[in-house]
Tab-separated table of C-alpha atoms in Angstrom:
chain	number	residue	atom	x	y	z
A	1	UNK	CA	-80.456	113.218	-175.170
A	2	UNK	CA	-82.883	110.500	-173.485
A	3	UNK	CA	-80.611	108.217	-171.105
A	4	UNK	CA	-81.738	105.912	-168.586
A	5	UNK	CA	-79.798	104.343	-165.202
A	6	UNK	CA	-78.403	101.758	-167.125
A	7	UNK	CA	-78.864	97.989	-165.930
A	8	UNK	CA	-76.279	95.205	-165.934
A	9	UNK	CA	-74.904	93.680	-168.781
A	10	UNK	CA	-72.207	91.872	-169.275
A	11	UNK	CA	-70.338	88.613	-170.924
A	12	UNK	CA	-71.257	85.606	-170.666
A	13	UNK	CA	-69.899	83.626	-167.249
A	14	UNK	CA	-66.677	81.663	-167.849
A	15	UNK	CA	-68.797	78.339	-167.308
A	16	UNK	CA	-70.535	79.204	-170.729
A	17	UNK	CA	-68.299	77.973	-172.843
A	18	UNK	CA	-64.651	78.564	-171.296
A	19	UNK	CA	-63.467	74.955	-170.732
A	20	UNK	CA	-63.555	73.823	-174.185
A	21	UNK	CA	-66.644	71.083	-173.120
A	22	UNK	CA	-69.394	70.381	-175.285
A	23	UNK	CA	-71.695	73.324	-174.704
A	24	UNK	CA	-69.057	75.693	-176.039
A	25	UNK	CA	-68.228	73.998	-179.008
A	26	UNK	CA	-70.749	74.896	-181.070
A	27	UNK	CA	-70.539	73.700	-185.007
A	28	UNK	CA	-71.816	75.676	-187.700
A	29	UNK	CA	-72.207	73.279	-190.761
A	30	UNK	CA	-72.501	76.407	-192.784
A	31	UNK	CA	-69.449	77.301	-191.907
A	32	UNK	CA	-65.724	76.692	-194.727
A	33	UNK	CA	-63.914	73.878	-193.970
A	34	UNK	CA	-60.877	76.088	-194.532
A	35	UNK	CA	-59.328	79.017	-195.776
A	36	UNK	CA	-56.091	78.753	-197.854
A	37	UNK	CA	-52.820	80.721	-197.802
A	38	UNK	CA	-51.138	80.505	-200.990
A	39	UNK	CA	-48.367	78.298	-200.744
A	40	UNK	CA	-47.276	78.559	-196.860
A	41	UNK	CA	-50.318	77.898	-194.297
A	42	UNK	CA	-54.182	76.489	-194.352
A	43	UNK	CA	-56.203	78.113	-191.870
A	44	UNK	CA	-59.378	75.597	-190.638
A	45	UNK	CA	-61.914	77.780	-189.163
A	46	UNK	CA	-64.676	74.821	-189.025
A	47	UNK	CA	-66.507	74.623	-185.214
A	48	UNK	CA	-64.681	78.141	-184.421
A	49	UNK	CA	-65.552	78.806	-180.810
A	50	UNK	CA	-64.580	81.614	-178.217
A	51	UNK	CA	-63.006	80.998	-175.382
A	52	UNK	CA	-63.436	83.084	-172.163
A	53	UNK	CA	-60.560	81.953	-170.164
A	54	UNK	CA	-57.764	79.640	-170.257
A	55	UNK	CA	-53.772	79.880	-170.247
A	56	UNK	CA	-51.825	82.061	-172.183
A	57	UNK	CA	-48.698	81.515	-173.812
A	58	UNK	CA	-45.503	82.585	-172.135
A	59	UNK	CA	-45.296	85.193	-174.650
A	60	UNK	CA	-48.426	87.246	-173.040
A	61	UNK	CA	-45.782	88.204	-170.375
A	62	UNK	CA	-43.400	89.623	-172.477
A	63	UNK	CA	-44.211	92.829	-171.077
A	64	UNK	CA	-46.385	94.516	-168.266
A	65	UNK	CA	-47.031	97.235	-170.104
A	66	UNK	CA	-50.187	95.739	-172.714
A	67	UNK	CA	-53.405	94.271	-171.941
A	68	UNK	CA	-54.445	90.331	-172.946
A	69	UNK	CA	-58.026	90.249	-173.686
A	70	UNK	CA	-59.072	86.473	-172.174
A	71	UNK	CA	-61.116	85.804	-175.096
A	72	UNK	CA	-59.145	83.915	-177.492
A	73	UNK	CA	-60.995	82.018	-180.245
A	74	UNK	CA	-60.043	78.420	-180.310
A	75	UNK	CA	-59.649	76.868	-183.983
A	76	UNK	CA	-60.086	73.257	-183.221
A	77	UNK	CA	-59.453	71.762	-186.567
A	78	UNK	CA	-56.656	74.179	-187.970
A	79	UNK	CA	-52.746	72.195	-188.174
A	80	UNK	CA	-50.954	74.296	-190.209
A	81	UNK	CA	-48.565	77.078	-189.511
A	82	UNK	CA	-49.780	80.529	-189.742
A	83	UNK	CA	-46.339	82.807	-190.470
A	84	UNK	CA	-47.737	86.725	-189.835
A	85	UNK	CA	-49.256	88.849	-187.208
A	86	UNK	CA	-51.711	91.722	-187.287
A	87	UNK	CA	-51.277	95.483	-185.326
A	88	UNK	CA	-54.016	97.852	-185.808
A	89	UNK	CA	-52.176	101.657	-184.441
A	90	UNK	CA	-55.252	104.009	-183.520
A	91	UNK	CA	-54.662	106.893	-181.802
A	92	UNK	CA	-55.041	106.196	-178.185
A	93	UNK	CA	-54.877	101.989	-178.924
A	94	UNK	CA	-52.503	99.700	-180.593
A	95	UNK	CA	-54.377	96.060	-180.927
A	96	UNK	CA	-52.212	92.940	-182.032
A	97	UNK	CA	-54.092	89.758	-183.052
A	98	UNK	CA	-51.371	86.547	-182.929
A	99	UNK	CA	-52.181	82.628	-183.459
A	100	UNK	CA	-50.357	79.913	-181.781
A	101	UNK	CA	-51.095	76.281	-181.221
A	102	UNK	CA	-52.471	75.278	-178.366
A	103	UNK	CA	-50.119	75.917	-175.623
A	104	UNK	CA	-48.795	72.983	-173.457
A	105	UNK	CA	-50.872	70.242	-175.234
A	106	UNK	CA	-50.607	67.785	-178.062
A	107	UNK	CA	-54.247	68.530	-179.764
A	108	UNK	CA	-54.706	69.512	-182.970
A	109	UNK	CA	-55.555	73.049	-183.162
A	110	UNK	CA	-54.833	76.608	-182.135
A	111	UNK	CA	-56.204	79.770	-181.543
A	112	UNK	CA	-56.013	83.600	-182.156
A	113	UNK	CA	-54.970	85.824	-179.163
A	114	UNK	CA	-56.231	89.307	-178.708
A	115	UNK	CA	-53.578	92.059	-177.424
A	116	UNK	CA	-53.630	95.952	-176.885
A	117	UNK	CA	-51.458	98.719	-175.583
A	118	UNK	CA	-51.684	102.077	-175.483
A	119	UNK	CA	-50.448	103.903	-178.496
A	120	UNK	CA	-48.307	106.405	-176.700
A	121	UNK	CA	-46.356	102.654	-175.530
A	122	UNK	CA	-45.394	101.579	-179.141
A	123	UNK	CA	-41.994	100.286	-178.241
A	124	UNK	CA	-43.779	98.081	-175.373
A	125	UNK	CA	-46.124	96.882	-178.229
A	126	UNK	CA	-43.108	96.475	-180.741
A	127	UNK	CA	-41.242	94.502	-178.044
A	128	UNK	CA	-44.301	91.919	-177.236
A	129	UNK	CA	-44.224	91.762	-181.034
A	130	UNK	CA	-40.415	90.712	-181.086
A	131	UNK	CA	-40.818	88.400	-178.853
A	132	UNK	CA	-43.489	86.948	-180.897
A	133	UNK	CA	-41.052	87.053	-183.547
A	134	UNK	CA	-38.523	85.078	-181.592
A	135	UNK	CA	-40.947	82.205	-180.140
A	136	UNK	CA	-42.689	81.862	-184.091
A	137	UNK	CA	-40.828	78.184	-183.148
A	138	UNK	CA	-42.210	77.333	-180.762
A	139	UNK	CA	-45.660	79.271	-181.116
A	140	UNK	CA	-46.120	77.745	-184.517
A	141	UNK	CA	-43.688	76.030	-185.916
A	142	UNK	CA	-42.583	78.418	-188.421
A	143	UNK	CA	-38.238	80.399	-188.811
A	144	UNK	CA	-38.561	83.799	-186.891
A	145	UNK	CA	-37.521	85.195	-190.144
A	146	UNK	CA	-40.267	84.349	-191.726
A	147	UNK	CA	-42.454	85.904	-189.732
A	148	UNK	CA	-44.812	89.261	-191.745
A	149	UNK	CA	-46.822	91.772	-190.130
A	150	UNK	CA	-49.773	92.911	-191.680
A	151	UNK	CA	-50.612	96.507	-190.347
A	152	UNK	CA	-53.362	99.035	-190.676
A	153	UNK	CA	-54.758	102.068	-188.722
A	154	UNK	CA	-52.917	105.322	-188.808
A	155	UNK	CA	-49.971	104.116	-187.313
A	156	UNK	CA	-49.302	101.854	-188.979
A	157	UNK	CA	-48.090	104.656	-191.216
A	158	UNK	CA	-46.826	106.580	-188.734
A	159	UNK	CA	-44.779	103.985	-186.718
A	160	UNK	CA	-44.023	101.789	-190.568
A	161	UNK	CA	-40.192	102.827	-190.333
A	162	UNK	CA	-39.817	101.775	-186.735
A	163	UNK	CA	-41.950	98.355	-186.863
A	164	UNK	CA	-39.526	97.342	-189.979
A	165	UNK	CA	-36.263	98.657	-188.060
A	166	UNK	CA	-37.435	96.703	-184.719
A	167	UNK	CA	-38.519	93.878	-186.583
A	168	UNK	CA	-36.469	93.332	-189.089
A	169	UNK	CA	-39.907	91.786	-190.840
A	170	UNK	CA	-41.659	92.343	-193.982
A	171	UNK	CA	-44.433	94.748	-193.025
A	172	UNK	CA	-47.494	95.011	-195.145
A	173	UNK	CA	-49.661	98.217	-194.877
A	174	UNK	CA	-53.923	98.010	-195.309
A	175	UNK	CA	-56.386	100.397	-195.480
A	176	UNK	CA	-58.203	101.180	-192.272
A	177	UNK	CA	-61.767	101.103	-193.431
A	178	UNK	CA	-61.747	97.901	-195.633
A	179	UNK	CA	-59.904	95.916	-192.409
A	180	UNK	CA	-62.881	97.109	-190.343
A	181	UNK	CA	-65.082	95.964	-192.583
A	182	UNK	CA	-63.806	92.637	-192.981
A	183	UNK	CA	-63.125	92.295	-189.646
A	184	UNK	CA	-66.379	92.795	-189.186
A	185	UNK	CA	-68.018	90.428	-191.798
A	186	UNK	CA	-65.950	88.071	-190.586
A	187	UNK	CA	-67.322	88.342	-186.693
A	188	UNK	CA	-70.956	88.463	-187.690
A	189	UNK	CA	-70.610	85.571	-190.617
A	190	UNK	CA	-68.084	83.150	-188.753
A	191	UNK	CA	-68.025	82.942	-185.170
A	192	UNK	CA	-70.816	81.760	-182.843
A	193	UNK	CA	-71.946	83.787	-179.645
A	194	UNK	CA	-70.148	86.909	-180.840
A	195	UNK	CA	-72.730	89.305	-181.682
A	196	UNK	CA	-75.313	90.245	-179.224
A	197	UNK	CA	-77.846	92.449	-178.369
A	198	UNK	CA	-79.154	94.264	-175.277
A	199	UNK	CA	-82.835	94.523	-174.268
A	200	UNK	CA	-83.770	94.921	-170.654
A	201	UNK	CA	-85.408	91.976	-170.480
A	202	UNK	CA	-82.362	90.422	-172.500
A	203	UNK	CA	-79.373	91.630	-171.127
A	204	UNK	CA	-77.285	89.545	-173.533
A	205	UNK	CA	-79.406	87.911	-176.551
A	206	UNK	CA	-76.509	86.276	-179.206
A	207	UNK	CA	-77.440	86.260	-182.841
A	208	UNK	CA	-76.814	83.097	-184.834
A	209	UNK	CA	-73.816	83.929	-187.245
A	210	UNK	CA	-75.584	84.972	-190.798
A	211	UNK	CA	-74.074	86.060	-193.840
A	212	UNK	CA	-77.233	87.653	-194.560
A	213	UNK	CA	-76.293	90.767	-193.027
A	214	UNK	CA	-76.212	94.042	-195.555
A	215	UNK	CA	-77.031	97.023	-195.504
A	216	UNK	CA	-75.570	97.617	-192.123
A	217	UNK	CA	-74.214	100.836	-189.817
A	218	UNK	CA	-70.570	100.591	-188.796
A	219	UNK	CA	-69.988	102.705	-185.591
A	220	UNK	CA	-66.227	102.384	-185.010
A	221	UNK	CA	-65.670	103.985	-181.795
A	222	UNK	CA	-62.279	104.628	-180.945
A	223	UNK	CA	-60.922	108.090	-180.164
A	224	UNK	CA	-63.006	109.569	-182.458
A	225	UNK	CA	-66.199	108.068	-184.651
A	226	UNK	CA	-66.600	106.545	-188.083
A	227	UNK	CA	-69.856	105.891	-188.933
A	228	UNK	CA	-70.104	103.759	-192.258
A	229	UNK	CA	-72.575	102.910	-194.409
A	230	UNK	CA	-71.737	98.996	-195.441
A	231	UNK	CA	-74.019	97.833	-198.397
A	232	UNK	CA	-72.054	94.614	-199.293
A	233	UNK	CA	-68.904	92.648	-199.971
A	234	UNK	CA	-66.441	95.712	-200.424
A	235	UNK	CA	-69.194	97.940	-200.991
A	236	UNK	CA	-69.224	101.175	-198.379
A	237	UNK	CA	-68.747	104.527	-197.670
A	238	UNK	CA	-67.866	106.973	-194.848
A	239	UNK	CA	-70.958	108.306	-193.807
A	240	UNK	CA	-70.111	110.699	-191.356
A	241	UNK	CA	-68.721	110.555	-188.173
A	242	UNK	CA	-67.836	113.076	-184.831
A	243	UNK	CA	-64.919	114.072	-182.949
A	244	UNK	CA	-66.830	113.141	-179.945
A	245	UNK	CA	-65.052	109.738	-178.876
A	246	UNK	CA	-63.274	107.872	-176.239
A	247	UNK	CA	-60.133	110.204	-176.448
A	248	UNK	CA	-62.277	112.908	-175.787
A	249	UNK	CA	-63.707	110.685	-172.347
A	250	UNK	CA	-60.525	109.897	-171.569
A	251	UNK	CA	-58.775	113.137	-172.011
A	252	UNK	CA	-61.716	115.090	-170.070
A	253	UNK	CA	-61.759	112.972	-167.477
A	254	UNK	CA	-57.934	112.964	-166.992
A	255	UNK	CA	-58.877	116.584	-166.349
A	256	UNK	CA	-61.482	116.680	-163.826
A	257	UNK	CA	-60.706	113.460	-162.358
A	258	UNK	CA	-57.580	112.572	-161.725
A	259	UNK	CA	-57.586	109.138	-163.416
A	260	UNK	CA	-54.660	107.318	-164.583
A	261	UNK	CA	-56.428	105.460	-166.886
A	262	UNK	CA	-59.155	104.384	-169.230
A	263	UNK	CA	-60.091	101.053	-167.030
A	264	UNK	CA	-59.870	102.997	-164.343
A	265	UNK	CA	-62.112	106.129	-165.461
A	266	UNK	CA	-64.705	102.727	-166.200
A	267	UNK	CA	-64.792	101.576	-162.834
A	268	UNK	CA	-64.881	105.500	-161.459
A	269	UNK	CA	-68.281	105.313	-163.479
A	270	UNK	CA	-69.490	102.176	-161.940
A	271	UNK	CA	-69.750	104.266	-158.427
A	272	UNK	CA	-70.799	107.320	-159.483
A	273	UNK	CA	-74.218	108.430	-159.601
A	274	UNK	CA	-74.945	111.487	-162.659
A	275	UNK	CA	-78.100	112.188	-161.016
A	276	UNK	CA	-75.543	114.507	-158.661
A	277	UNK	CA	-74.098	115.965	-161.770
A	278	UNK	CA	-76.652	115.874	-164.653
A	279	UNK	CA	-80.323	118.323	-164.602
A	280	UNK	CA	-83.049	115.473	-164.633
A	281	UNK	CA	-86.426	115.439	-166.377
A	282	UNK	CA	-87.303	114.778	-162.258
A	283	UNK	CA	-85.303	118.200	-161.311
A	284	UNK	CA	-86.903	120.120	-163.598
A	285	UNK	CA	-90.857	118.589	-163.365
A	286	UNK	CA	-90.608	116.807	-159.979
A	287	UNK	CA	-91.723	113.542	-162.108
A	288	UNK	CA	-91.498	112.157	-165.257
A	289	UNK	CA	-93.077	113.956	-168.675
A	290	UNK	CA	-95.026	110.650	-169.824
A	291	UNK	CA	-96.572	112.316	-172.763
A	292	UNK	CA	-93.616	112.944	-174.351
A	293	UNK	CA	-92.162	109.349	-173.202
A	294	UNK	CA	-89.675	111.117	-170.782
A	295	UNK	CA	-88.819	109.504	-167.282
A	296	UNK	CA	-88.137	111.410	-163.977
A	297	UNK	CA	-84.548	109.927	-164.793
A	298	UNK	CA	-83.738	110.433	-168.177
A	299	UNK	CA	-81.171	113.605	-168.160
A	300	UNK	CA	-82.592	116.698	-169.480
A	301	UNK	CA	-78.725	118.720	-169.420
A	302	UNK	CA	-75.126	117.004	-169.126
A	303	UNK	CA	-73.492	118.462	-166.135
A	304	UNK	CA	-76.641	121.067	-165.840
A	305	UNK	CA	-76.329	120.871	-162.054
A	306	UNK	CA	-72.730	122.516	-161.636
A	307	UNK	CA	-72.625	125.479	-162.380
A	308	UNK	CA	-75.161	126.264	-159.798
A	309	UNK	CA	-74.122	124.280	-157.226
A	310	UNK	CA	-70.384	125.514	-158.188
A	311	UNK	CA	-71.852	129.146	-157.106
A	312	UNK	CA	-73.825	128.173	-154.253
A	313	UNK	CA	-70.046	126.762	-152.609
A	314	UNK	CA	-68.588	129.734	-153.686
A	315	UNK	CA	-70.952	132.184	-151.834
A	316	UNK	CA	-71.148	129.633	-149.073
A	317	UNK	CA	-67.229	130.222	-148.589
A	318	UNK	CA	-67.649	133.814	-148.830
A	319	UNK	CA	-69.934	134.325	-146.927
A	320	UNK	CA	-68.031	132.079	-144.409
A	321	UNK	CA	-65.235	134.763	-144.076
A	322	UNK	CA	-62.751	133.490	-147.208
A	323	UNK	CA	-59.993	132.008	-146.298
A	324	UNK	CA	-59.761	130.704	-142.698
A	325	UNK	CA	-57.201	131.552	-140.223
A	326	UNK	CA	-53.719	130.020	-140.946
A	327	UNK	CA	-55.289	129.187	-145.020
A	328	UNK	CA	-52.648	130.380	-147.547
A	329	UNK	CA	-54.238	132.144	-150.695
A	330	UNK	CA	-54.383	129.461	-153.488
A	331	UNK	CA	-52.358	129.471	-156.370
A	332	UNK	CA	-53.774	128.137	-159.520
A	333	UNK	CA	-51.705	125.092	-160.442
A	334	UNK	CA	-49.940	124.973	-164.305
A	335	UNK	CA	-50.856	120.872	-164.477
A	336	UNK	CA	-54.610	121.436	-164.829
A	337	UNK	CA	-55.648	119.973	-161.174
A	338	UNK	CA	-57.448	122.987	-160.163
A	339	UNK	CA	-60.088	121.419	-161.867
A	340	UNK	CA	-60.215	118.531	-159.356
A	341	UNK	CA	-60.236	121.079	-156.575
A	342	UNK	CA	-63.287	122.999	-157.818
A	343	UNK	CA	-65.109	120.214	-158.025
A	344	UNK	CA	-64.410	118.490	-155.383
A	345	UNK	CA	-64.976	122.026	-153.215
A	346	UNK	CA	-67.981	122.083	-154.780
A	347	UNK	CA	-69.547	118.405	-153.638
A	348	UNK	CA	-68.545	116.527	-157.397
A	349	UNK	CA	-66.870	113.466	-157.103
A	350	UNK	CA	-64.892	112.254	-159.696
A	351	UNK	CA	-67.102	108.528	-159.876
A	352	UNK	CA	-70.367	111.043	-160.558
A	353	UNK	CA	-68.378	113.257	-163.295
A	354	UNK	CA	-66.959	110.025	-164.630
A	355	UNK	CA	-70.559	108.697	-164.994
A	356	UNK	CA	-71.921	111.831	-166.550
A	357	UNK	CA	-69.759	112.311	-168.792
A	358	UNK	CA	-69.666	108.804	-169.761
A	359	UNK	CA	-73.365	108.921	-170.674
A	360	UNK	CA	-72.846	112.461	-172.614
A	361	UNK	CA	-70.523	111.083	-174.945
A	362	UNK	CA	-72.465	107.632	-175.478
A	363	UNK	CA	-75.514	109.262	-175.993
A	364	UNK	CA	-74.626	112.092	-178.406
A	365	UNK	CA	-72.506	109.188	-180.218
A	366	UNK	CA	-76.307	106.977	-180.084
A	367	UNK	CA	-78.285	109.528	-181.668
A	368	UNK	CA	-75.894	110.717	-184.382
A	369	UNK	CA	-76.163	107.060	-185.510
A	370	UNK	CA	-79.223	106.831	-185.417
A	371	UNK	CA	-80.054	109.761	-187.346
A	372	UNK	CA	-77.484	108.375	-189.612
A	373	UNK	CA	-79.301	104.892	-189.988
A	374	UNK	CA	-82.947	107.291	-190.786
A	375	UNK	CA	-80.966	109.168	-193.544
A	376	UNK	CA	-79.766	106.199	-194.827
A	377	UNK	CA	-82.511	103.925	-194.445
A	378	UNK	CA	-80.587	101.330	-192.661
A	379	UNK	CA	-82.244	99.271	-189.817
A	380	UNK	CA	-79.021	97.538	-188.495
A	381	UNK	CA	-76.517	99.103	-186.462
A	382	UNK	CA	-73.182	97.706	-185.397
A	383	UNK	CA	-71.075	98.896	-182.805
A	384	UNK	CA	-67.207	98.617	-182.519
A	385	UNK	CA	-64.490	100.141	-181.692
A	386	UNK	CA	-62.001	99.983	-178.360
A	387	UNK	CA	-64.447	102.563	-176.609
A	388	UNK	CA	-66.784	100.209	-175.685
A	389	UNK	CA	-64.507	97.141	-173.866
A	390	UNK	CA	-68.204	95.543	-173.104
A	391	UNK	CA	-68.746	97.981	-170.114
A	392	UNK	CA	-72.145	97.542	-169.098
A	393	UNK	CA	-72.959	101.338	-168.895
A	394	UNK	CA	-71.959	102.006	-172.606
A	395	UNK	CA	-73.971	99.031	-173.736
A	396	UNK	CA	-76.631	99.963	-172.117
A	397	UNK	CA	-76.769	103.666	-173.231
A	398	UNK	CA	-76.227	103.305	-176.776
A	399	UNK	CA	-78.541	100.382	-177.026
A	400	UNK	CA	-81.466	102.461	-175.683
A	401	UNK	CA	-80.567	105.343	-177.187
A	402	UNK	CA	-81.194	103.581	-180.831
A	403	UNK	CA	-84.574	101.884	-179.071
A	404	UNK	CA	-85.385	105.105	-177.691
A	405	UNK	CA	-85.366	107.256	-180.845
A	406	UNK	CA	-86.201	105.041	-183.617
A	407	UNK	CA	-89.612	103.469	-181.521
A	408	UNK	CA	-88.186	99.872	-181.499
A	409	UNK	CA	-87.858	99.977	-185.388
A	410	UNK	CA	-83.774	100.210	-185.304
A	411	UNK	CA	-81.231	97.172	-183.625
A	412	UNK	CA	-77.981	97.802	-181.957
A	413	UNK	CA	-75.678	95.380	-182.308
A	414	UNK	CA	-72.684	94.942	-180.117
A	415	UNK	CA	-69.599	92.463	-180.305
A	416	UNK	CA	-67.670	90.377	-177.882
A	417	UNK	CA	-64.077	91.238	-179.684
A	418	UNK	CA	-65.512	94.664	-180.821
A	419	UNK	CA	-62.323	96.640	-180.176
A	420	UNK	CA	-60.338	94.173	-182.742
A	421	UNK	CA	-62.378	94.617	-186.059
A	422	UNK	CA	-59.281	96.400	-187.748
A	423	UNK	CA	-56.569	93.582	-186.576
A	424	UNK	CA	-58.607	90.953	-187.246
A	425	UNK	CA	-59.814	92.466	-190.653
A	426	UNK	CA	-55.334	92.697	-191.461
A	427	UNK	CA	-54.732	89.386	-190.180
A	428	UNK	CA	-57.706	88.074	-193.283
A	429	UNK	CA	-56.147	90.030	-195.624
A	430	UNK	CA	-53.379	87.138	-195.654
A	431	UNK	CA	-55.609	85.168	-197.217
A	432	UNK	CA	-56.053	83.855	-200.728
A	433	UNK	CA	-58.105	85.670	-203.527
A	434	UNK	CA	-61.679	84.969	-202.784
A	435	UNK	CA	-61.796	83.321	-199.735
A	436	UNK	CA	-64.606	82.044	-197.850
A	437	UNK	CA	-68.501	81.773	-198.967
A	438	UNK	CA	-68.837	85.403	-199.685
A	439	UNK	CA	-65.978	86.464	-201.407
A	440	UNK	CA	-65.290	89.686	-199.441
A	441	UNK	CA	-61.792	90.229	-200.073
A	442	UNK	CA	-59.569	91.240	-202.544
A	443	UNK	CA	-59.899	89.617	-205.670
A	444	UNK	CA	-55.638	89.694	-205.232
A	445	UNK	CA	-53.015	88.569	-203.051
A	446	UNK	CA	-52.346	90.346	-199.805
A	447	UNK	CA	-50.207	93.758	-200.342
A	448	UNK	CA	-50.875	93.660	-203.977
């Protein structure tokens, strides 16, 4: 699979729009001037904005063990108390989306907060939620009793029992696909400067928010890949998918690397350099293969170089005489870390596995959706899911990989909050029948 050496992308510096000033609050005159909860709470999402940075509530300390995402989306016109939460339970990821009014100030407004943990830490994430629970006072002015959590993912079946025990809250169950959905809808429709795509001339080109936005790819990345065909309001279908995902990154790597975690298997891939790793177009031609559109860089094999270079060491020490004098004969280790030793005997390091394997995965994952998009004649591609986190490299790679084999014909899309589609698509669902200008919810109340 084609890959280049990616270039920098990232989000957009704090000064864009993270103090609240006039060049971050963008209105959208298109947008509702409010959504409506039977009964209980009116949400005003008119001049939505994101923010990049600002204060959390006290409640993001709750406990060390989850991750607060600094871009909270401010709702400048909303009053009303909002009474539920959202938890979306993957499989290596559980995401919580909360709204509270603005903390330590008398303006009108709030905003929604954006929270994960890792799944195998559910009671960390079902504490952070009872203490959510507890400050529902202060947070928004509603009786901790009253508080309802809407859940979806797998988990949320899993762990249903134990959120309701902890809790001691009604808990309200959704379907996975339909809260990505309109999690999505809702990104691309409703908030400004959240979708974006990558050129490299345009590291980071927004799109204006559109409703006019089907047919569409869904690539929800998260341990493994769901790849959904989205023709309309409610109207989609699994496509296909692979098993090939960020648990599979993250478990490999936790192999041959050492690393303790996910961020930190990122950052190993910042360093590294595949070139050491991977077989290049270059290796194999000594330059590119322009008639075919192939740079001297583009990677011709994933991890083509070790094995050789993994029997070159191993005759070099043999030839050396074995084991040197004093050496103790090795003793293959039950926890897996020969792995690291081989490699590391052998000249890998673990930022050049980290990057290799980084751009294996994305690009397999790139050109199964696009060969997905070609079968089902869809031009527009959207990319979510928690395996992303905006990390340059990933961007980069999956972007060009849809460039790359489609001729320029095919867009990726990416999103700012693109690991909270499936939260964000449960916290909607406590809306009204028919809310917003294209009616993409149930045509019933939430749970029904």
């Amino acid at each position: 699979m084609p890959a280049e050496t990616p270039h920098d992308v990232g989000r957009p510096s704090s000064s864009d729009n993270a103090d609240g000033g006039s060049q971050s609050r963008i209105k959208t005159s298109s947008l509702d001037a409010a959504i409506t909860h039977p009964g209980t709470v009116r949400i005003n999402i008119q001049g939505a904005f994101i923010l990049d940075e600002e204060p959390g509530p006290s409640t993001e300390e709750a406990t060390d063990e989850g991750r607060h995402d600094t871009k909270s989306i401010r709702l400048p016109n909303h009053t009303a108390v909002v009474s539920h939460i959202a938890v979306d339970i993957g499989g290596s990821l559980a995401k919580v989306v909360y709204f509270s009014r603005e903390p330590g100030s008398s303006e009108h407004g709030g905003r929604l907060h954006f929270t994960n943990f890792e799944s195998e830490r559910i009671d960390a994430c079902l504490e952070f939620m009872r203490q959510l629970k507890l400050n529902q006072p202060k947070l928004n002015g509603s009786k901790s009793e009253e508080l309802c959590v809407m859940a979806t993912g797998g988990g949320a079946y899993k762990y249903y029992d134990k959120i309701r025990e902890a809790l001691g809250v009604e808990v309200l169950r959704e379907d996975e696909m339909e809260c990505l959905i309109i999690g999505l809808d809702f990104f691309i429709s409703e908030i400004p400067n959240e979708v974006f795509t990558y050129t490299d001339t345009h590291p980071m080109q927004f799109e204006e928010a559109s409703a006019d936005v089907y047919p569409y790819l869904l690539v929800n990345i998260g341990s493994g890949v769901s790849m959904v065909q989205v023709s309309g309001p409610k109207e989609y279908d699994r496509v296909g998918g692979t098993s090939l995902g960020g648990g599979t990154l993250w478990g490999l790597l936790s192999l041959l690397t050492g690393a303790g975690s996910f961020e930190e298997m990122l950052a190993m891939s910042d360093r590294g350099d595949n070139g050491a790793v991977d077989m290049l177009v270059g290796d194999i031609y000594g330059a590119g293969y322009s008639k075919i559109g192939l740079k001297s860089s583009t990677i011709a094999s994933s991890f083509g170089k070790v094995f050789k270079k993994k029997t070159e060491a191993e005759r070099s020490a043999e030839d050396d005489g074995g084991l040197a004098n004093g050496d103790q004969e090795h003793v293959p280790s039950p926890y897996g870390n020969d792995n690291l030793r081989r490699g590391k005997e052998a000249g890998f390091s673990g930022e050049d596995i980290s990057r290799s394997l980084l751009l294996a995965i994305s690009n397999n994952i790139g050109q199964i959706a696009y060969l997905q998009s070609e079968k089902h004649k869809l031009d527009n591609i959207y990319f979510g899911g928690s395996f992303i986190r905006g990390h340059r490299q990933t961007i980069n790679t999956l972007s060009y990989a849809i460039r790359f084999w489609s001729q320029g014909s095919k867009k990726a899309y990416f999103l700012r909050h693109e690991g909270y589609l499936g939260s964000v698509g449960a916290f909607l669902k406590r809306q009204p029948r028919n809310w917003g200008r294209r009616n993409s919810l149930e045509s019933h109340p939430a749970g029904g």
